[in-house]
């Protein structure tokens, strides 16, 4: 593992987050402290070449990290996240840890997503908001006895797809252009006993959708959304919805306008912190 790092002004935090939002195989970590004018931006890369490439573009330094079992070294387990009255998302990795979580939250569905090299432990505002929207929509669809399907575009840990199967979706598919995310999603589907949730390595920008889904959830950052609107629009089943997330407040107006240009009607906008999530339908 190689780490590229650079100190930067804290006002540039969003820019770094956006710049590395879609970096493949690597993980961005931004460390800030209250009252400090500077942040530490780090990107953990599997290869030296990738770290050097970032250094070539942005300066900073590269260091080598000796291989270690990072998961085992991290003693701090993130707290579980509750979603409505339905889910608890926890970091349980083993069947024993999962059993412990089930005992602690007997009235909720447990989804186990250990912190791995893929985005989506439920703690980020974008993931949490999309999860709530899926829970709410599933309730309506299930009450009407409707069979429904969900596509998780930019699946990361697979959390949205796994939640959909737990909520009763009859067909669930997720994709990501990062092979590590696809592998981790498959592992998480096994861990959570959701065999219907299938995952494929697909770059949404090159995607030719062959099927349609009642819910298409794309928590994937505004620039990718804007470029992928034609594909996303084609993947929505008649009467279905597109959940758009990963949009910074400052980017929301432009991104949602691009969605409208592509044939969407924005039905609902939810802002949480600096992040915006929207629900859209076909015009
Ligand atoms: C913000 S994460 C969302 C993960 C998860 N769905 C969630 O809601 O927590 C965005 C994911 O989109 C993936 N991604 C970014 N650009 C992509 C593209 N062009 N095609 C497919 N996946 C992409 C990233 O690898 C990352 O896993």
GROMACS .gro file of C-alpha atoms and ligand atoms in nm:
model
  310
    1UNK     CA    1   0.000   0.000   0.000
    2UNK     CA    2   0.124   0.350  -0.091
    3UNK     CA    3  -0.007   0.675   0.054
    4UNK     CA    4  -0.003   1.002  -0.130
    5UNK     CA    5  -0.048   1.299   0.109
    6UNK     CA    6  -0.062   1.675   0.100
    7UNK     CA    7  -0.157   1.957   0.338
    8UNK     CA    8  -0.418   2.194   0.199
    9UNK     CA    9  -0.637   2.485   0.305
   10UNK     CA   10  -0.951   2.355   0.479
   11UNK     CA   11  -1.173   2.562   0.247
   12UNK     CA   12  -1.060   2.326  -0.034
   13UNK     CA   13  -1.193   2.013   0.138
   14UNK     CA   14  -1.493   1.978  -0.096
   15UNK     CA   15  -1.270   2.021  -0.400
   16UNK     CA   16  -1.042   1.735  -0.291
   17UNK     CA   17  -1.345   1.520  -0.211
   18UNK     CA   18  -1.479   1.582  -0.560
   19UNK     CA   19  -1.142   1.541  -0.729
   20UNK     CA   20  -1.092   1.192  -0.588
   21UNK     CA   21  -1.459   1.096  -0.569
   22UNK     CA   22  -1.434   0.846  -0.849
   23UNK     CA   23  -1.075   0.731  -0.814
   24UNK     CA   24  -1.051   0.359  -0.878
   25UNK     CA   25  -0.909   0.110  -0.625
   26UNK     CA   26  -0.788   0.387  -0.391
   27UNK     CA   27  -0.935   0.545  -0.078
   28UNK     CA   28  -0.942   0.914   0.007
   29UNK     CA   29  -0.904   1.023   0.370
   30UNK     CA   30  -0.934   1.389   0.469
   31UNK     CA   31  -0.830   1.473   0.824
   32UNK     CA   32  -0.933   1.805   0.974
   33UNK     CA   33  -0.927   1.947   1.325
   34UNK     CA   34  -1.161   2.214   1.463
   35UNK     CA   35  -1.010   2.561   1.442
   36UNK     CA   36  -0.728   2.447   1.211
   37UNK     CA   37  -0.690   2.629   0.880
   38UNK     CA   38  -0.531   2.326   0.710
   39UNK     CA   39  -0.642   1.973   0.635
   40UNK     CA   40  -0.441   1.659   0.559
   41UNK     CA   41  -0.548   1.498   0.232
   42UNK     CA   42  -0.439   1.135   0.186
   43UNK     CA   43  -0.508   0.881  -0.085
   44UNK     CA   44  -0.434   0.515  -0.004
   45UNK     CA   45  -0.329   0.344  -0.329
   46UNK     CA   46  -0.260  -0.024  -0.398
   47UNK     CA   47   0.030   0.059  -0.634
   48UNK     CA   48   0.325   0.297  -0.624
   49UNK     CA   49   0.248   0.396  -0.983
   50UNK     CA   50  -0.099   0.521  -0.887
   51UNK     CA   51   0.038   0.723  -0.593
   52UNK     CA   52   0.314   0.873  -0.811
   53UNK     CA   53   0.058   0.962  -1.074
   54UNK     CA   54  -0.136   1.166  -0.815
   55UNK     CA   55   0.188   1.328  -0.697
   56UNK     CA   56   0.271   1.425  -1.056
   57UNK     CA   57  -0.063   1.604  -1.087
   58UNK     CA   58  -0.094   1.757  -0.741
   59UNK     CA   59   0.249   1.768  -0.570
   60UNK     CA   60   0.261   1.636  -0.212
   61UNK     CA   61   0.455   1.324  -0.106
   62UNK     CA   62   0.429   0.948  -0.137
   63UNK     CA   63   0.516   0.698   0.134
   64UNK     CA   64   0.511   0.320   0.149
   65UNK     CA   65   0.298   0.147   0.413
   66UNK     CA   66   0.412  -0.200   0.515
   67UNK     CA   67   0.139  -0.462   0.463
   68UNK     CA   68  -0.066  -0.506   0.781
   69UNK     CA   69  -0.407  -0.631   0.872
   70UNK     CA   70  -0.565  -0.287   0.887
   71UNK     CA   71  -0.905  -0.417   0.986
   72UNK     CA   72  -0.763  -0.605   1.283
   73UNK     CA   73  -0.551  -0.305   1.382
   74UNK     CA   74  -0.843  -0.071   1.392
   75UNK     CA   75  -0.985  -0.109   1.742
   76UNK     CA   76  -1.247   0.161   1.690
   77UNK     CA   77  -1.567   0.010   1.554
   78UNK     CA   78  -1.801   0.273   1.411
   79UNK     CA   79  -2.132   0.296   1.599
   80UNK     CA   80  -2.434   0.122   1.441
   81UNK     CA   81  -2.660   0.337   1.224
   82UNK     CA   82  -3.039   0.311   1.254
   83UNK     CA   83  -3.256   0.363   0.947
   84UNK     CA   84  -3.618   0.446   1.027
   85UNK     CA   85  -3.765   0.171   1.247
   86UNK     CA   86  -3.640  -0.092   1.005
   87UNK     CA   87  -3.262  -0.136   0.988
   88UNK     CA   88  -2.952  -0.126   1.197
   89UNK     CA   89  -2.637  -0.107   0.988
   90UNK     CA   90  -2.341  -0.239   1.183
   91UNK     CA   91  -1.980  -0.335   1.121
   92UNK     CA   92  -2.019  -0.704   1.217
   93UNK     CA   93  -1.764  -0.908   1.023
   94UNK     CA   94  -1.810  -1.256   1.167
   95UNK     CA   95  -2.124  -1.469   1.232
   96UNK     CA   96  -2.057  -1.426   1.607
   97UNK     CA   97  -2.053  -1.046   1.577
   98UNK     CA   98  -2.368  -1.061   1.366
   99UNK     CA   99  -2.542  -1.276   1.628
  100UNK     CA  100  -2.441  -1.020   1.893
  101UNK     CA  101  -2.592  -0.737   1.687
  102UNK     CA  102  -2.915  -0.935   1.637
  103UNK     CA  103  -2.940  -0.981   2.012
  104UNK     CA  104  -2.879  -0.609   2.076
  105UNK     CA  105  -3.145  -0.500   1.822
  106UNK     CA  106  -3.410  -0.778   1.825
  107UNK     CA  107  -3.677  -0.567   1.652
  108UNK     CA  108  -3.473  -0.453   1.356
  109UNK     CA  109  -3.323  -0.605   1.043
  110UNK     CA  110  -2.946  -0.609   1.079
  111UNK     CA  111  -2.726  -0.527   0.781
  112UNK     CA  112  -2.359  -0.602   0.840
  113UNK     CA  113  -2.114  -0.389   0.642
  114UNK     CA  114  -1.762  -0.395   0.786
  115UNK     CA  115  -1.546  -0.094   0.698
  116UNK     CA  116  -1.352  -0.219   0.395
  117UNK     CA  117  -1.199  -0.059   0.089
  118UNK     CA  118  -1.542   0.028  -0.054
  119UNK     CA  119  -1.769   0.322   0.022
  120UNK     CA  120  -2.095   0.259   0.206
  121UNK     CA  121  -2.107   0.178   0.577
  122UNK     CA  122  -2.428   0.378   0.620
  123UNK     CA  123  -2.255   0.660   0.809
  124UNK     CA  124  -2.226   0.902   0.519
  125UNK     CA  125  -2.520   1.142   0.480
  126UNK     CA  126  -2.569   1.039   0.116
  127UNK     CA  127  -2.596   0.667   0.191
  128UNK     CA  128  -2.816   0.723   0.497
  129UNK     CA  129  -3.058   0.944   0.302
  130UNK     CA  130  -3.090   0.703   0.009
  131UNK     CA  131  -3.147   0.415   0.254
  132UNK     CA  132  -3.433   0.606   0.417
  133UNK     CA  133  -3.587   0.685   0.079
  134UNK     CA  134  -3.566   0.318  -0.022
  135UNK     CA  135  -3.728   0.207   0.306
  136UNK     CA  136  -4.014   0.455   0.256
  137UNK     CA  137  -4.071   0.364  -0.107
  138UNK     CA  138  -4.054  -0.011  -0.036
  139UNK     CA  139  -4.320   0.026   0.231
  140UNK     CA  140  -4.561   0.182  -0.021
  141UNK     CA  141  -4.484  -0.075  -0.291
  142UNK     CA  142  -4.515  -0.371  -0.050
  143UNK     CA  143  -4.845  -0.238   0.091
  144UNK     CA  144  -4.985  -0.231  -0.262
  145UNK     CA  145  -4.862  -0.588  -0.311
  146UNK     CA  146  -4.637  -0.477  -0.597
  147UNK     CA  147  -4.333  -0.675  -0.707
  148UNK     CA  148  -4.048  -0.433  -0.742
  149UNK     CA  149  -3.684  -0.419  -0.845
  150UNK     CA  150  -3.382  -0.203  -0.764
  151UNK     CA  151  -3.054  -0.117  -0.936
  152UNK     CA  152  -2.768   0.019  -0.724
  153UNK     CA  153  -2.545   0.217  -0.958
  154UNK     CA  154  -2.203   0.274  -0.801
  155UNK     CA  155  -2.269   0.005  -0.542
  156UNK     CA  156  -1.955   0.054  -0.326
  157UNK     CA  157  -2.013  -0.191  -0.039
  158UNK     CA  158  -2.343  -0.309  -0.194
  159UNK     CA  159  -2.537  -0.166   0.100
  160UNK     CA  160  -2.830  -0.026  -0.101
  161UNK     CA  161  -2.880  -0.347  -0.299
  162UNK     CA  162  -2.861  -0.560   0.016
  163UNK     CA  163  -3.115  -0.334   0.191
  164UNK     CA  164  -3.348  -0.363  -0.111
  165UNK     CA  165  -3.345  -0.743  -0.102
  166UNK     CA  166  -3.414  -0.736   0.271
  167UNK     CA  167  -3.710  -0.507   0.204
  168UNK     CA  168  -3.858  -0.755  -0.040
  169UNK     CA  169  -3.730  -0.653  -0.384
  170UNK     CA  170  -3.776  -0.937  -0.631
  171UNK     CA  171  -3.482  -0.839  -0.855
  172UNK     CA  172  -3.171  -0.658  -0.735
  173UNK     CA  173  -2.858  -0.564  -0.927
  174UNK     CA  174  -2.561  -0.346  -0.839
  175UNK     CA  175  -2.261  -0.229  -1.040
  176UNK     CA  176  -1.941  -0.040  -0.985
  177UNK     CA  177  -1.640   0.033  -1.204
  178UNK     CA  178  -1.411  -0.053  -0.914
  179UNK     CA  179  -1.346  -0.431  -0.909
  180UNK     CA  180  -1.273  -0.414  -0.534
  181UNK     CA  181  -1.620  -0.268  -0.474
  182UNK     CA  182  -1.782  -0.546  -0.678
  183UNK     CA  183  -1.590  -0.812  -0.483
  184UNK     CA  184  -1.673  -0.652  -0.147
  185UNK     CA  185  -2.041  -0.617  -0.246
  186UNK     CA  186  -2.054  -0.990  -0.328
  187UNK     CA  187  -1.890  -1.073   0.006
  188UNK     CA  188  -2.137  -0.849   0.189
  189UNK     CA  189  -2.430  -1.013   0.008
  190UNK     CA  190  -2.311  -1.354   0.133
  191UNK     CA  191  -2.253  -1.213   0.482
  192UNK     CA  192  -2.609  -1.075   0.490
  193UNK     CA  193  -2.784  -1.372   0.332
  194UNK     CA  194  -2.910  -1.180   0.027
  195UNK     CA  195  -2.835  -1.413  -0.267
  196UNK     CA  196  -3.064  -1.231  -0.513
  197UNK     CA  197  -2.840  -0.923  -0.503
  198UNK     CA  198  -2.610  -0.962  -0.805
  199UNK     CA  199  -2.312  -0.736  -0.872
  200UNK     CA  200  -2.119  -0.668  -1.192
  201UNK     CA  201  -1.820  -0.455  -1.285
  202UNK     CA  202  -1.965  -0.184  -1.508
  203UNK     CA  203  -1.857   0.171  -1.581
  204UNK     CA  204  -2.187   0.360  -1.582
  205UNK     CA  205  -2.047   0.601  -1.842
  206UNK     CA  206  -2.006   0.314  -2.090
  207UNK     CA  207  -2.317   0.124  -1.977
  208UNK     CA  208  -2.585   0.010  -2.222
  209UNK     CA  209  -2.881  -0.078  -1.993
  210UNK     CA  210  -3.061  -0.391  -2.116
  211UNK     CA  211  -3.316  -0.397  -1.832
  212UNK     CA  212  -3.519  -0.149  -1.634
  213UNK     CA  213  -3.581  -0.117  -1.260
  214UNK     CA  214  -3.857   0.034  -1.044
  215UNK     CA  215  -3.596   0.204  -0.827
  216UNK     CA  216  -3.263   0.312  -0.971
  217UNK     CA  217  -3.040   0.440  -0.688
  218UNK     CA  218  -2.730   0.628  -0.799
  219UNK     CA  219  -2.523   0.766  -0.512
  220UNK     CA  220  -2.234   0.848  -0.737
  221UNK     CA  221  -2.130   1.218  -0.733
  222UNK     CA  222  -2.262   1.499  -0.946
  223UNK     CA  223  -2.018   1.491  -1.236
  224UNK     CA  224  -2.072   1.119  -1.299
  225UNK     CA  225  -2.449   1.166  -1.265
  226UNK     CA  226  -2.450   1.447  -1.519
  227UNK     CA  227  -2.248   1.244  -1.769
  228UNK     CA  228  -2.457   0.930  -1.706
  229UNK     CA  229  -2.808   1.082  -1.719
  230UNK     CA  230  -2.884   0.932  -2.064
  231UNK     CA  231  -2.808   0.579  -1.938
  232UNK     CA  232  -2.979   0.633  -1.602
  233UNK     CA  233  -3.296   0.762  -1.768
  234UNK     CA  234  -3.311   0.456  -1.994
  235UNK     CA  235  -3.281   0.224  -1.694
  236UNK     CA  236  -3.597   0.348  -1.514
  237UNK     CA  237  -3.903   0.123  -1.553
  238UNK     CA  238  -4.234   0.294  -1.643
  239UNK     CA  239  -4.366   0.450  -1.322
  240UNK     CA  240  -4.027   0.401  -1.155
  241UNK     CA  241  -3.797   0.647  -0.980
  242UNK     CA  242  -3.436   0.753  -0.993
  243UNK     CA  243  -3.272   0.839  -0.660
  244UNK     CA  244  -2.980   1.073  -0.718
  245UNK     CA  245  -2.722   1.132  -0.448
  246UNK     CA  246  -2.364   1.234  -0.388
  247UNK     CA  247  -2.444   1.590  -0.496
  248UNK     CA  248  -2.286   1.878  -0.304
  249UNK     CA  249  -2.528   2.162  -0.223
  250UNK     CA  250  -2.316   2.396  -0.434
  251UNK     CA  251  -2.354   2.159  -0.734
  252UNK     CA  252  -2.721   2.073  -0.688
  253UNK     CA  253  -2.879   2.339  -0.907
  254UNK     CA  254  -2.664   2.254  -1.211
  255UNK     CA  255  -2.686   1.880  -1.161
  256UNK     CA  256  -3.065   1.870  -1.122
  257UNK     CA  257  -3.108   2.104  -1.419
  258UNK     CA  258  -2.899   1.860  -1.627
  259UNK     CA  259  -3.132   1.581  -1.507
  260UNK     CA  260  -3.435   1.780  -1.621
  261UNK     CA  261  -3.271   1.837  -1.959
  262UNK     CA  262  -3.227   1.460  -1.984
  263UNK     CA  263  -3.603   1.406  -1.935
  264UNK     CA  264  -3.646   1.384  -1.558
  265UNK     CA  265  -3.900   1.554  -1.333
  266UNK     CA  266  -3.751   1.625  -0.989
  267UNK     CA  267  -4.010   1.515  -0.735
  268UNK     CA  268  -3.831   1.558  -0.404
  269UNK     CA  269  -3.507   1.709  -0.279
  270UNK     CA  270  -3.356   1.621   0.061
  271UNK     CA  271  -3.058   1.821   0.191
  272UNK     CA  272  -2.846   1.684   0.473
  273UNK     CA  273  -2.538   1.881   0.576
  274UNK     CA  274  -2.359   1.978   0.260
  275UNK     CA  275  -2.513   1.690   0.061
  276UNK     CA  276  -2.826   1.683  -0.153
  277UNK     CA  277  -3.029   1.378  -0.258
  278UNK     CA  278  -3.316   1.393  -0.506
  279UNK     CA  279  -3.594   1.164  -0.623
  280UNK     CA  280  -3.688   1.200  -0.989
  281UNK     CA  281  -3.936   1.041  -1.229
  282UNK     CA  282  -3.953   1.026  -1.606
  283UNK     CA  283  -4.141   1.317  -1.760
  284LIG     C1  284  -2.045   0.744  -0.301
  284LIG     S1  285  -2.008   0.578  -0.341
  284LIG     C2  286  -2.169   0.503  -0.314
  284LIG     C3  287  -2.161   0.364  -0.256
  284LIG     C4  288  -2.296   0.307  -0.209
  284LIG     N1  289  -2.388   0.289  -0.321
  284LIG     C5  290  -2.360   0.397  -0.104
  284LIG     O1  291  -2.468   0.453  -0.132
  284LIG     O2  292  -2.302   0.414   0.003
  284LIG     C6  293  -1.995   0.590  -0.516
  284LIG     C7  294  -1.950   0.462  -0.584
  284LIG     O3  295  -1.960   0.484  -0.725
  284LIG     C8  296  -1.854   0.421  -0.789
  284LIG     N2  297  -1.834   0.488  -0.919
  284LIG     C9  298  -1.786   0.611  -0.944
  284LIG     N3  299  -1.785   0.636  -1.076
  284LIG    C10  300  -1.835   0.527  -1.137
  284LIG    C11  301  -1.861   0.493  -1.274
  284LIG     N4  302  -1.829   0.575  -1.373
  284LIG     N5  303  -1.917   0.373  -1.300
  284LIG    C12  304  -1.947   0.287  -1.200
  284LIG     N6  305  -1.923   0.313  -1.068
  284LIG    C13  306  -1.869   0.433  -1.037
  284LIG    C14  307  -1.736   0.438  -0.694
  284LIG     O4  308  -1.637   0.339  -0.718
  284LIG    C15  309  -1.804   0.422  -0.558
  284LIG     O5  310  -1.800   0.288  -0.512
   0.00000   0.00000   0.00000
